[in-house]
């Protein structure tokens, strides 16, 4: 009575209530006419309950099972019955299991054999114990114990030997790995030291050479025109620091335009900073080659929390190249 | 053999029950076996269609069939029984099912935040084990051995071939017998939990 996979799927769909009305009705006609199919249906249902109780149902089937069987009190009662029956059957065959069932299984097991006077077949260990009893039992017992000790001792030595070998091999492999790792790290450290020295030299040179210029907007400008940004010959970059009224935006975009409105440079995702004297600014590093002597406008826009861009401010400045 | 509720209650209806059995088979013993077999199938049919208590619906089916047999000649009694069962299923689906609060699954019972549900569940499990033991003791020795061995094998996911051979049965026959016994034990246990069966 092996159930083929297709048949089992059909039965499972029926039991889980996944069939349409007509399909369900047609399937019912089939199993009412076919005793073999009916028994398969019962078998699959019982198996499904056992699998659920043992936590062996696949995820999708488990969810469908719970939706179908645990939301209906009568089905739920049957699931509980399946669980209890499994415990009971286990307690009869594995007495240690019964201790988990508030002692019921033990009682059940005892009464099962005692009250019925039913002859139970002796277990493996019982049979060994019986064979060791009787006439000449002392010698047999001593031989048996010696044999057991010998076998146990040999097994223990063999196991320990294997474990020690494995541990030694693991340690050796680990040692080789550590050595390789140490060499790699030494190499990385030397490379990092060299890079750091180079960066320190570059930073020192940059701090001396990059022209820096602070821009104020017409809103905060106190008086008079700003001094021009002088870019001496041979300086590749200039730093602009634009003072903001407030740092109220998540990020900023800046663009430099000529008075005719031609954009010559643009940068996005700039973060507002606060200087030591409490000013909110954005810092920009621009290539000096984009500038000729003349007037320029720096336009700053901000991105709100809603992601919307808003115009923040504009800064007019004059560049003088020498 | 368990008679349907109505036929069981009413002594005058025993003739109806006898007539039902005669329709099932001329031999009374075979008729009894067929009756039990159909009743078991009816109960499962109603359970799979969410008509509970399924045993009551199975009995209701026999009640109706038996009463019709008095006035009508039925050629194919089994087909007629299933026809009646399908009609009852439709009626069952039309009416709301009464639900006892105690029968609700644990997650549907309003939680109080106290450990009562666990205590209740433990107590219920103890009661179930007592009832189960009582019901299993009511089985014959051979039935009990077959049933418990089968359940143990099934729970462990073991192959049934060895067990079936030991019992002198085919795997199919073993499975059918085990399921029939399981159904009886299940009904007995549920009745015991409801106080309808002696749990002592």
PDB file of C-alpha atoms in Angstrom, chain A residues 1 3 14-15 24-25 28-29 31-32 35 38-39 41-43 45-46 49-50 54 68 70-78 80-82 84-90 92-94 101-102 104-105 107-108 111-112 115-116 118 121, chain B residues 40-41 44-45 47-50 52-54 82 86 89 98-99 103-106 108 125-126 128-130 132-133 136-137 141 144-145 147-152 154-157 166 172 175-176 179-180 182-183 185-186 189-190 194:
ATOM      1  CA  UNK A   1       0.000   0.000   0.000  1.00  0.00           C
ATOM      2  CA  UNK A   3       1.330   5.874  -1.637  1.00  0.00           C
ATOM      3  CA  UNK A  14      -7.768  17.565   0.689  1.00  0.00           C
ATOM      4  CA  UNK A  15      -6.897  17.283   4.370  1.00  0.00           C
ATOM      5  CA  UNK A  24     -13.227  18.221  -3.138  1.00  0.00           C
ATOM      6  CA  UNK A  25     -16.576  16.691  -3.958  1.00  0.00           C
ATOM      7  CA  UNK A  28     -14.827  12.432  -1.826  1.00  0.00           C
ATOM      8  CA  UNK A  29     -16.732  10.352  -4.370  1.00  0.00           C
ATOM      9  CA  UNK A  31     -12.518   7.664  -1.643  1.00  0.00           C
ATOM     10  CA  UNK A  32     -16.035   6.673  -0.677  1.00  0.00           C
ATOM     11  CA  UNK A  35     -11.545   1.491   0.426  1.00  0.00           C
ATOM     12  CA  UNK A  38      -9.810   5.801   2.155  1.00  0.00           C
ATOM     13  CA  UNK A  39      -7.240   3.919   4.251  1.00  0.00           C
ATOM     14  CA  UNK A  41      -6.298   9.088   3.530  1.00  0.00           C
ATOM     15  CA  UNK A  42      -6.508   8.003   7.160  1.00  0.00           C
ATOM     16  CA  UNK A  43      -2.851   6.973   7.115  1.00  0.00           C
ATOM     17  CA  UNK A  45      -3.772  12.212   8.229  1.00  0.00           C
ATOM     18  CA  UNK A  46      -2.299  10.244  11.125  1.00  0.00           C
ATOM     19  CA  UNK A  49      -0.400  14.673  12.911  1.00  0.00           C
ATOM     20  CA  UNK A  50       2.576  12.646  14.097  1.00  0.00           C
ATOM     21  CA  UNK A  54       7.362  15.794  16.299  1.00  0.00           C
ATOM     22  CA  UNK A  68      -6.647  24.059   9.469  1.00  0.00           C
ATOM     23  CA  UNK A  70      -5.422  24.219  15.398  1.00  0.00           C
ATOM     24  CA  UNK A  71      -8.125  26.792  14.753  1.00  0.00           C
ATOM     25  CA  UNK A  72     -10.856  24.201  15.031  1.00  0.00           C
ATOM     26  CA  UNK A  73     -11.370  22.914  18.579  1.00  0.00           C
ATOM     27  CA  UNK A  74     -12.368  19.426  17.480  1.00  0.00           C
ATOM     28  CA  UNK A  75      -9.353  19.007  15.222  1.00  0.00           C
ATOM     29  CA  UNK A  76      -7.199  20.519  17.939  1.00  0.00           C
ATOM     30  CA  UNK A  77      -8.442  17.866  20.345  1.00  0.00           C
ATOM     31  CA  UNK A  78      -7.343  15.195  17.887  1.00  0.00           C
ATOM     32  CA  UNK A  80      -3.669  16.640  21.450  1.00  0.00           C
ATOM     33  CA  UNK A  81      -4.753  13.010  21.344  1.00  0.00           C
ATOM     34  CA  UNK A  82      -2.014  12.229  18.815  1.00  0.00           C
ATOM     35  CA  UNK A  84      -0.593  12.024  24.166  1.00  0.00           C
ATOM     36  CA  UNK A  85      -0.705   8.723  22.300  1.00  0.00           C
ATOM     37  CA  UNK A  86       2.851   9.200  21.081  1.00  0.00           C
ATOM     38  CA  UNK A  87       3.998   9.873  24.635  1.00  0.00           C
ATOM     39  CA  UNK A  88       2.107   6.855  25.899  1.00  0.00           C
ATOM     40  CA  UNK A  89       3.470   4.488  23.229  1.00  0.00           C
ATOM     41  CA  UNK A  90       6.979   5.785  23.882  1.00  0.00           C
ATOM     42  CA  UNK A  92       5.671   1.684  27.106  1.00  0.00           C
ATOM     43  CA  UNK A  93       8.679   1.012  24.885  1.00  0.00           C
ATOM     44  CA  UNK A  94      11.139   3.422  26.496  1.00  0.00           C
ATOM     45  CA  UNK A 101       4.721  12.619  31.659  1.00  0.00           C
ATOM     46  CA  UNK A 102       4.140  13.280  35.330  1.00  0.00           C
ATOM     47  CA  UNK A 104       1.682   8.550  34.140  1.00  0.00           C
ATOM     48  CA  UNK A 105       3.636   6.567  31.634  1.00  0.00           C
ATOM     49  CA  UNK A 107       2.080   3.711  35.886  1.00  0.00           C
ATOM     50  CA  UNK A 108       0.699   2.902  32.498  1.00  0.00           C
ATOM     51  CA  UNK A 111      -0.269  -1.754  34.839  1.00  0.00           C
ATOM     52  CA  UNK A 112       0.024  -2.743  31.219  1.00  0.00           C
ATOM     53  CA  UNK A 115      -2.704  -6.258  35.528  1.00  0.00           C
ATOM     54  CA  UNK A 116      -2.972  -8.260  32.366  1.00  0.00           C
ATOM     55  CA  UNK A 118       0.789 -10.403  29.853  1.00  0.00           C
ATOM     56  CA  UNK A 121       9.504 -10.612  25.725  1.00  0.00           C
TER      57      UNK A 121
ATOM     58  CA  UNK B  40     -15.961   4.753  10.937  1.00  0.00           C
ATOM     59  CA  UNK B  41     -15.804   6.130   7.403  1.00  0.00           C
ATOM     60  CA  UNK B  44     -13.946  10.563   9.226  1.00  0.00           C
ATOM     61  CA  UNK B  45     -15.940  12.022   6.328  1.00  0.00           C
ATOM     62  CA  UNK B  47     -14.543  15.297  10.526  1.00  0.00           C
ATOM     63  CA  UNK B  48     -12.746  16.112   7.267  1.00  0.00           C
ATOM     64  CA  UNK B  49     -15.687  18.331   6.430  1.00  0.00           C
ATOM     65  CA  UNK B  50     -15.597  20.084   9.812  1.00  0.00           C
ATOM     66  CA  UNK B  52     -18.458  17.953  14.633  1.00  0.00           C
ATOM     67  CA  UNK B  53     -19.046  15.965  16.770  1.00  0.00           C
ATOM     68  CA  UNK B  54     -18.400  13.638  13.862  1.00  0.00           C
ATOM     69  CA  UNK B  82     -23.366   8.186   1.318  1.00  0.00           C
ATOM     70  CA  UNK B  86     -23.612  14.300   1.713  1.00  0.00           C
ATOM     71  CA  UNK B  89     -22.852  17.577   5.311  1.00  0.00           C
ATOM     72  CA  UNK B  98     -21.528  25.531  18.633  1.00  0.00           C
ATOM     73  CA  UNK B  99     -18.148  26.029  20.254  1.00  0.00           C
ATOM     74  CA  UNK B 103     -12.604  23.267  23.374  1.00  0.00           C
ATOM     75  CA  UNK B 104     -10.946  26.374  22.020  1.00  0.00           C
ATOM     76  CA  UNK B 105      -7.282  26.020  21.128  1.00  0.00           C
ATOM     77  CA  UNK B 106      -4.893  27.580  23.617  1.00  0.00           C
ATOM     78  CA  UNK B 108      -7.825  31.452  21.132  1.00  0.00           C
ATOM     79  CA  UNK B 125      -2.394  16.073  29.677  1.00  0.00           C
ATOM     80  CA  UNK B 126      -2.499  14.028  32.875  1.00  0.00           C
ATOM     81  CA  UNK B 128      -5.596  12.432  28.747  1.00  0.00           C
ATOM     82  CA  UNK B 129      -2.914   9.978  29.807  1.00  0.00           C
ATOM     83  CA  UNK B 130      -5.249   8.441  32.425  1.00  0.00           C
ATOM     84  CA  UNK B 132      -5.746   6.799  27.273  1.00  0.00           C
ATOM     85  CA  UNK B 133      -4.502   4.158  29.661  1.00  0.00           C
ATOM     86  CA  UNK B 136      -6.035   0.973  25.958  1.00  0.00           C
ATOM     87  CA  UNK B 137      -6.637  -1.462  28.824  1.00  0.00           C
ATOM     88  CA  UNK B 141      -4.162  -8.359  24.513  1.00  0.00           C
ATOM     89  CA  UNK B 144      -3.157  -3.747  22.479  1.00  0.00           C
ATOM     90  CA  UNK B 145       0.134  -5.267  21.380  1.00  0.00           C
ATOM     91  CA  UNK B 147      -1.712  -1.009  18.387  1.00  0.00           C
ATOM     92  CA  UNK B 148       1.081   0.075  20.710  1.00  0.00           C
ATOM     93  CA  UNK B 149       3.778  -1.527  18.576  1.00  0.00           C
ATOM     94  CA  UNK B 150       2.342   0.118  15.456  1.00  0.00           C
ATOM     95  CA  UNK B 151       2.108   3.538  17.100  1.00  0.00           C
ATOM     96  CA  UNK B 152       5.649   3.242  18.398  1.00  0.00           C
ATOM     97  CA  UNK B 154       5.011   4.998  13.286  1.00  0.00           C
ATOM     98  CA  UNK B 155       6.202   7.629  15.762  1.00  0.00           C
ATOM     99  CA  UNK B 156       9.809   6.580  15.191  1.00  0.00           C
ATOM    100  CA  UNK B 157       9.296   6.591  11.424  1.00  0.00           C
ATOM    101  CA  UNK B 166       5.968 -10.601  13.120  1.00  0.00           C
ATOM    102  CA  UNK B 172      -1.703  -2.825   4.497  1.00  0.00           C
ATOM    103  CA  UNK B 175      -2.126  -0.385   8.999  1.00  0.00           C
ATOM    104  CA  UNK B 176      -5.894  -0.794   8.582  1.00  0.00           C
ATOM    105  CA  UNK B 179      -6.129   2.710  12.380  1.00  0.00           C
ATOM    106  CA  UNK B 180      -9.375   1.068  13.365  1.00  0.00           C
ATOM    107  CA  UNK B 182      -6.704   3.938  17.031  1.00  0.00           C
ATOM    108  CA  UNK B 183     -10.106   5.361  16.120  1.00  0.00           C
ATOM    109  CA  UNK B 185      -9.202   4.409  21.409  1.00  0.00           C
ATOM    110  CA  UNK B 186      -9.532   8.012  20.287  1.00  0.00           C
ATOM    111  CA  UNK B 189     -10.475   8.760  25.202  1.00  0.00           C
ATOM    112  CA  UNK B 190     -12.528  11.758  24.093  1.00  0.00           C
ATOM    113  CA  UNK B 194     -15.970  14.448  28.626  1.00  0.00           C
TER     114      UNK B 194
END
